[in-house]
mmCIF file of C-alpha atoms and ligand atoms in Angstrom:
data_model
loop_
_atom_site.group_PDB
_atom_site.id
_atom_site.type_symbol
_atom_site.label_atom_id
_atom_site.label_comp_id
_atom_site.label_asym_id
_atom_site.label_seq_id
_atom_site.Cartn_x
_atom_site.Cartn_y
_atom_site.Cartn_z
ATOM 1 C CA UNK P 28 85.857 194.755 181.467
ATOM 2 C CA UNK P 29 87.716 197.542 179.332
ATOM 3 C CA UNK P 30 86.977 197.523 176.072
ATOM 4 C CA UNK P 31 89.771 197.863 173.670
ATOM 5 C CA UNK P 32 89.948 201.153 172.429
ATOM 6 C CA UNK P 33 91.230 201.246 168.448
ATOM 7 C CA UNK P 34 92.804 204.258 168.105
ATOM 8 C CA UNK P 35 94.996 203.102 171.445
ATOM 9 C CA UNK P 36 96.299 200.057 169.398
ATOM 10 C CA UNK P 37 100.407 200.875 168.999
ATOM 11 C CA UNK P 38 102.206 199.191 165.917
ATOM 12 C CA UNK P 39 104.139 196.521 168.221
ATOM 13 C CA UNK P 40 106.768 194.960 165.714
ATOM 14 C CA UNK P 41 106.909 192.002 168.182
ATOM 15 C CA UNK P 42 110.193 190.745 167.099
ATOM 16 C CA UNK P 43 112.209 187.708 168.264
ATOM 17 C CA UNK P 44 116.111 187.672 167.893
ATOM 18 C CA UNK P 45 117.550 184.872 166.387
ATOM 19 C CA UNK P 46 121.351 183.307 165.362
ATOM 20 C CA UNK P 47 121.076 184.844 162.099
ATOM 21 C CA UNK P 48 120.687 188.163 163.438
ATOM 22 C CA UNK P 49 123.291 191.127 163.884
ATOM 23 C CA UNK P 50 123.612 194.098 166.346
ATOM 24 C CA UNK P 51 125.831 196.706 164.838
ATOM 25 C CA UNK P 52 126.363 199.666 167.639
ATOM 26 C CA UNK P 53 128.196 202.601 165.492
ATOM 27 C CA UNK P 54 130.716 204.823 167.826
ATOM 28 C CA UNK P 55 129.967 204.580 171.540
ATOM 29 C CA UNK P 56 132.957 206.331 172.387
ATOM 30 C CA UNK P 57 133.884 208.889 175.044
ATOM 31 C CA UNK P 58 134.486 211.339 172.701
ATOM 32 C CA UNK P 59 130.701 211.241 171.493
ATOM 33 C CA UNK P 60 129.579 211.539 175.030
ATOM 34 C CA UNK P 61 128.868 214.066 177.134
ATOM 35 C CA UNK P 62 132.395 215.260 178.444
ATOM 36 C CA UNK P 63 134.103 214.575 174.845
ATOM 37 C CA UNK P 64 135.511 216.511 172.316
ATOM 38 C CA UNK P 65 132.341 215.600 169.923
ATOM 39 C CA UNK P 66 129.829 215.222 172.347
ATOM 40 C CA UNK P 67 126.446 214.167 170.828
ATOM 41 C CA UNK P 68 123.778 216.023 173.110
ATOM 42 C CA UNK P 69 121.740 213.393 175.675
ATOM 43 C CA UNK P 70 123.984 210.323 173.997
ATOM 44 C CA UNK P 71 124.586 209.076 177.604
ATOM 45 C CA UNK P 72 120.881 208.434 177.442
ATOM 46 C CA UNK P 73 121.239 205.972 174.937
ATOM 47 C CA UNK P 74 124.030 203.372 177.367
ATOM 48 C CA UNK P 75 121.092 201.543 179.347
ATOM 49 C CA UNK P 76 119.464 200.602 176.109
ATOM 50 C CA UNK P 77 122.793 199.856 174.527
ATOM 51 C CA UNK P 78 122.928 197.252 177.920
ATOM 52 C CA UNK P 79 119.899 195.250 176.772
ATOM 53 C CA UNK P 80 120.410 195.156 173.581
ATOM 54 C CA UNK P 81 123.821 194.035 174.278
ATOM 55 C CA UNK P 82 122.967 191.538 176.792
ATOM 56 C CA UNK P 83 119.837 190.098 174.489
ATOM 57 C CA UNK P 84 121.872 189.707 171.803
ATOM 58 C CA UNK P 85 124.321 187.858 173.957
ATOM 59 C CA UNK P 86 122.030 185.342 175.496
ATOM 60 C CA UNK P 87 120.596 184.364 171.827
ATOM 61 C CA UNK P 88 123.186 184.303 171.228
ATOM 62 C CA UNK P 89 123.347 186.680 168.324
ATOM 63 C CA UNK P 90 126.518 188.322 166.688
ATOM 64 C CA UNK P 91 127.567 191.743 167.963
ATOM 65 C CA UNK P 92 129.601 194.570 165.921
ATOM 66 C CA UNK P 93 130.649 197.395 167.546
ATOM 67 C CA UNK P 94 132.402 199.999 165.232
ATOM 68 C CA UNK P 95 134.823 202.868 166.269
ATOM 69 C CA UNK P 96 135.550 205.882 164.915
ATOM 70 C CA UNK P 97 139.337 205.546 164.365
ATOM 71 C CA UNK P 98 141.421 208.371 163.633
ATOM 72 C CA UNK P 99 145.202 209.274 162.724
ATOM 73 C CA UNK P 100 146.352 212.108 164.794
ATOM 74 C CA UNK P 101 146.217 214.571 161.809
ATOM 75 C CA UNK P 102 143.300 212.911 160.049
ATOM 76 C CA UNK P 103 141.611 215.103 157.389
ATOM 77 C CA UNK P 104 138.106 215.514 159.434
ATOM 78 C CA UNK P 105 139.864 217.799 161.838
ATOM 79 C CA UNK P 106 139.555 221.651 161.738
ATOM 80 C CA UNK P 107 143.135 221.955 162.242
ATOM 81 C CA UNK P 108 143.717 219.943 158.633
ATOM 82 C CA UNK P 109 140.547 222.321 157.127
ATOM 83 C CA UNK P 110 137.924 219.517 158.281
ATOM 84 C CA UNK P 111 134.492 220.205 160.249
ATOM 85 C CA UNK P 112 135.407 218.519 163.107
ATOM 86 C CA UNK P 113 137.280 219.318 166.345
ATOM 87 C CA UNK P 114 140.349 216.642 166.821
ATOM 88 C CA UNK P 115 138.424 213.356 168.481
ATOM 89 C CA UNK P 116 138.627 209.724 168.450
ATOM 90 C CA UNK P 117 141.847 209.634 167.806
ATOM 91 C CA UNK P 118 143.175 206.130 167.923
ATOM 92 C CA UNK P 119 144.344 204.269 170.906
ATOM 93 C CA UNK P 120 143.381 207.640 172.875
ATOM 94 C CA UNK P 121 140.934 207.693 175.393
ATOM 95 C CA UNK P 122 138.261 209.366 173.229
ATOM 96 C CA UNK P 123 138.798 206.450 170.752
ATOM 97 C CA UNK P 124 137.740 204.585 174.209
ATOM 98 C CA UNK P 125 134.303 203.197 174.907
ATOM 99 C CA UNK P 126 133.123 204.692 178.363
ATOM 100 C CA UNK P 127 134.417 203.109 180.955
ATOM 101 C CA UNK P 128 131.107 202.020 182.446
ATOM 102 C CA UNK P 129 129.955 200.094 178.970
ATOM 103 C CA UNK P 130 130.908 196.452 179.548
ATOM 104 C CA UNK P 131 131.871 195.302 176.266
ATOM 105 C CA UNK P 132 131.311 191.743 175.797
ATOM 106 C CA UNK P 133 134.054 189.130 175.256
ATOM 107 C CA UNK P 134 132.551 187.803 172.168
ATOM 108 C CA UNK P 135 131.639 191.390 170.387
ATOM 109 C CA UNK P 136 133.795 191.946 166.955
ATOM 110 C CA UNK P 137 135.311 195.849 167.017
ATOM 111 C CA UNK P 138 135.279 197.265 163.753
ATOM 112 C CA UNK P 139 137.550 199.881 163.312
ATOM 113 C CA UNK P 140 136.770 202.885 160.941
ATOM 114 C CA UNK P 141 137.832 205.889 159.252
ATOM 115 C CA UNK P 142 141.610 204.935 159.837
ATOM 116 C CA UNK P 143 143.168 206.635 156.789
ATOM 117 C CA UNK P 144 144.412 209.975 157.551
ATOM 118 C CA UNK P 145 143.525 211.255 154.003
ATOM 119 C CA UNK P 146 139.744 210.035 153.771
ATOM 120 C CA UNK P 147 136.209 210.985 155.974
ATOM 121 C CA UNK P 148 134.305 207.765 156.332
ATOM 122 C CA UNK P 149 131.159 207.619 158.015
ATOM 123 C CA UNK P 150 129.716 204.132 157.133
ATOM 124 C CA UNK P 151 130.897 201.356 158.659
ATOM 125 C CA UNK P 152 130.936 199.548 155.732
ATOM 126 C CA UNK P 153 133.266 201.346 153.834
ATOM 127 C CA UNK P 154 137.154 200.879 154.035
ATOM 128 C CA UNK P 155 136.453 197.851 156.452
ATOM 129 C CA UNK P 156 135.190 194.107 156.160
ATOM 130 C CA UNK P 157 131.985 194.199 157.674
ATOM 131 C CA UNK P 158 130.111 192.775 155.378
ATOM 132 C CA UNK P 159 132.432 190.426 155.233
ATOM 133 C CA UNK P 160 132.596 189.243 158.486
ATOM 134 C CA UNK P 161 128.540 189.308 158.491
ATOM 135 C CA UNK P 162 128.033 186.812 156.196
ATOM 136 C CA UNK P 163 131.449 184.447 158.384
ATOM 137 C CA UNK P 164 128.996 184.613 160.597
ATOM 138 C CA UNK P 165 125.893 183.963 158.683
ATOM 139 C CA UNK P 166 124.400 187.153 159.887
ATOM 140 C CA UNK P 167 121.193 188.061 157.584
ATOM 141 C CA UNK P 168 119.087 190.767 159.470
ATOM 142 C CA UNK P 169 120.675 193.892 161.168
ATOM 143 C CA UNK P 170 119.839 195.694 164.139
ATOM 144 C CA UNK P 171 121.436 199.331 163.573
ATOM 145 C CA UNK P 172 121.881 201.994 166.678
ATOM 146 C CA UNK P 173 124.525 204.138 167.880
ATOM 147 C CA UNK P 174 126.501 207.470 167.286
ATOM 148 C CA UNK P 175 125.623 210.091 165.337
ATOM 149 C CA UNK P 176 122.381 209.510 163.973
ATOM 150 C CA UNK P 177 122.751 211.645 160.803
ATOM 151 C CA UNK P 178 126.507 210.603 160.562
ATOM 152 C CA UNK P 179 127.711 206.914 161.081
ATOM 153 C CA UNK P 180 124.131 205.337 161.516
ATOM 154 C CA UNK P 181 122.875 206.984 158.313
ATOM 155 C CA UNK P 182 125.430 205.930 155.825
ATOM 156 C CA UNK P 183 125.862 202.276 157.505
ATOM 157 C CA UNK P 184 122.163 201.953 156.891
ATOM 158 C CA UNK P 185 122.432 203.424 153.404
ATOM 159 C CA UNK P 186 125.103 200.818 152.649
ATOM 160 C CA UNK P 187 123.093 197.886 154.437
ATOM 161 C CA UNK P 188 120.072 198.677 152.479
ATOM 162 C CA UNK P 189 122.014 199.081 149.378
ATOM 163 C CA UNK P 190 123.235 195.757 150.212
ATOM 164 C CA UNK P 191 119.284 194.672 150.524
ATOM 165 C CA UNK P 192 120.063 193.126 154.440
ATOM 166 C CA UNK P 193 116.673 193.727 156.254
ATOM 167 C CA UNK P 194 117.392 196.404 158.542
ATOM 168 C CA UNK P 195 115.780 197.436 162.300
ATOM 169 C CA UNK P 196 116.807 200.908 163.461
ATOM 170 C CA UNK P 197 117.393 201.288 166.868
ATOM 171 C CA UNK P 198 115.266 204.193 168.112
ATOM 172 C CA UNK P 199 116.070 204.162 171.675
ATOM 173 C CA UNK P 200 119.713 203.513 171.101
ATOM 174 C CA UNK P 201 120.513 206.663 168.344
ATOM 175 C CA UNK P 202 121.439 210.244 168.751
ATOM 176 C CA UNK P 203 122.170 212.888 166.850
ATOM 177 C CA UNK P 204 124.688 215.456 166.778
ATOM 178 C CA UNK P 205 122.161 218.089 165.009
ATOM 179 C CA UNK P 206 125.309 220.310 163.443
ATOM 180 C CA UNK P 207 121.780 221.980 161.915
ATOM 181 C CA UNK P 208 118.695 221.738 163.909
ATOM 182 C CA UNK P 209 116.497 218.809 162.412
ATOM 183 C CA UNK P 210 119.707 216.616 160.937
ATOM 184 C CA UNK P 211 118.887 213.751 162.918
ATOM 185 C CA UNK P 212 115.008 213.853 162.097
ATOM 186 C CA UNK P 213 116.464 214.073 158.534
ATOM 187 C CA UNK P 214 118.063 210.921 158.966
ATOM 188 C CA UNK P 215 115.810 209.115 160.620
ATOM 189 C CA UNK P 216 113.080 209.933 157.825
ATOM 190 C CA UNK P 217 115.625 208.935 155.030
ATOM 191 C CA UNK P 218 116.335 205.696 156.860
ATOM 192 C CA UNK P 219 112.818 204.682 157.698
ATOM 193 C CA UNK P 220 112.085 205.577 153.367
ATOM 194 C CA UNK P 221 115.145 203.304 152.730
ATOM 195 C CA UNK P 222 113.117 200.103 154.507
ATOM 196 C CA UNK P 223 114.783 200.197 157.798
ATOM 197 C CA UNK P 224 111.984 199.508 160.326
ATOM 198 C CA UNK P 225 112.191 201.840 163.504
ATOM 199 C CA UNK P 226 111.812 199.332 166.939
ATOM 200 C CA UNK P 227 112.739 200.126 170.413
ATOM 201 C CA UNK P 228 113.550 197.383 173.182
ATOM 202 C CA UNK P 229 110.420 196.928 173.698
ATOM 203 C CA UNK P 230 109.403 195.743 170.449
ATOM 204 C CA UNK P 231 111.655 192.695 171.013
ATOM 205 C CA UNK P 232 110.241 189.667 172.543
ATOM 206 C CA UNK P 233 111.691 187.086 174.821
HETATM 207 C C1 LIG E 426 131.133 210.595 162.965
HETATM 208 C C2 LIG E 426 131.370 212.847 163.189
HETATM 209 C C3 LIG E 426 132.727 212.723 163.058
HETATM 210 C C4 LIG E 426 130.242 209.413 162.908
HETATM 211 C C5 LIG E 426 132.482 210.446 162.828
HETATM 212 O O1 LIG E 426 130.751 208.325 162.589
HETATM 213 O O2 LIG E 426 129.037 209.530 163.193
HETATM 214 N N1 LIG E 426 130.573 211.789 163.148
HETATM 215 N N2 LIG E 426 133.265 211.521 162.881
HETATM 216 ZN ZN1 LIG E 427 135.302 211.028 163.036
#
């Protein structure tokens, strides 16, 4: 018999999803994947996790958000309008688009962000009716993953926490566009000191 070996113990967070839970998937959008305009490095890693969690969710059933970044043509974020960003999501382009080999769910609620043409937004809380629509739907716990790490996932989970929901941090289903090497560690670290609990799929039971 093998004896259990202490040190060999992982922290399993064991979780069950229920009703009252909520998976909020920031920006999976061709223009954040490899091939786009703002391509976060490795983020077409992150689409067969995004698939389970999607599909668990689903068969809870549980709630699903999915936000996108949502830009005016000339929207201040842009280089060309003295922004950091090169032009991308632009609305109803195919940037804006998820990739085409994501199958978004029927029931999932798009959240659409950053539409003003005068104003950055990163959370996807501000300037929309998330929360909102959260508690419609009586949603109490969040799940949080997506695109960038240290960008739209950061400040959602700043602005979840400030809003005290319990928050899970999707660690297999983040990346991080790393501008400066170590932003995305950053975030993670500042997210993990805010209360939101780093899990991976395999964390959730079934
Ligand atoms: C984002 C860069 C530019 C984000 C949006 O939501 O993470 N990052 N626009
Ligand atoms: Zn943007």
């Amino acid at each position: 018999m093998k004896r259990a070996d202490p040190m060999a113990v992982t922290q399993s967070a064991s979780i069950t999803i229920r009703p009252d839970d909520a998976l909020v998937l920031a920006d999976i959008q061709n223009d954040f994947l490899p091939g786009g305009s703002l391509a976060v490095p490795r983020s077409d890693t992150i689409i067969p996790r995004v698939r389970l969690y999607l599909t668990r969710f689903l068969s809870v059933p549980a709630p699903i958000f999915l936000t996108r970044d949502w830009h005016p043509r000339h929207h201040c974020s842009f280089r060309a309008q003295g922004g950091p960003w090169p032009e991308h999501c632009v609305a109803e382009t195919r940037g804006a688009a998820p990739p085409e080999d994501l199958w978004i769910p029927d029931a999932a609620v798009i959240v659409h962000k950053a539409t003003r043409v005068d104003q950055e937004v990163y959370s996807a809380f501000q300037g929309t009716h998330l929360n909102e629509q959260l508690k419609a739907v009586g949603a109490r716990r969040l799940f949080i993953g997506g695109l960038a790490t240290e960008y739209c996932v950061l400040n959602s989970v700043r602005d979840a926490r400030r809003l005290r929901y319990p928050v899970y941090l999707l660690m297999d289903a983040i990346g991080a566009i790393d501008r400066n090497p170590g932003d995305g560690l950053a975030a993670e670290r500042e997210m993990i000191e805010l209360g939101a609990v780093p899990i991976r799929f395999e964390d959730l039971t079934t």
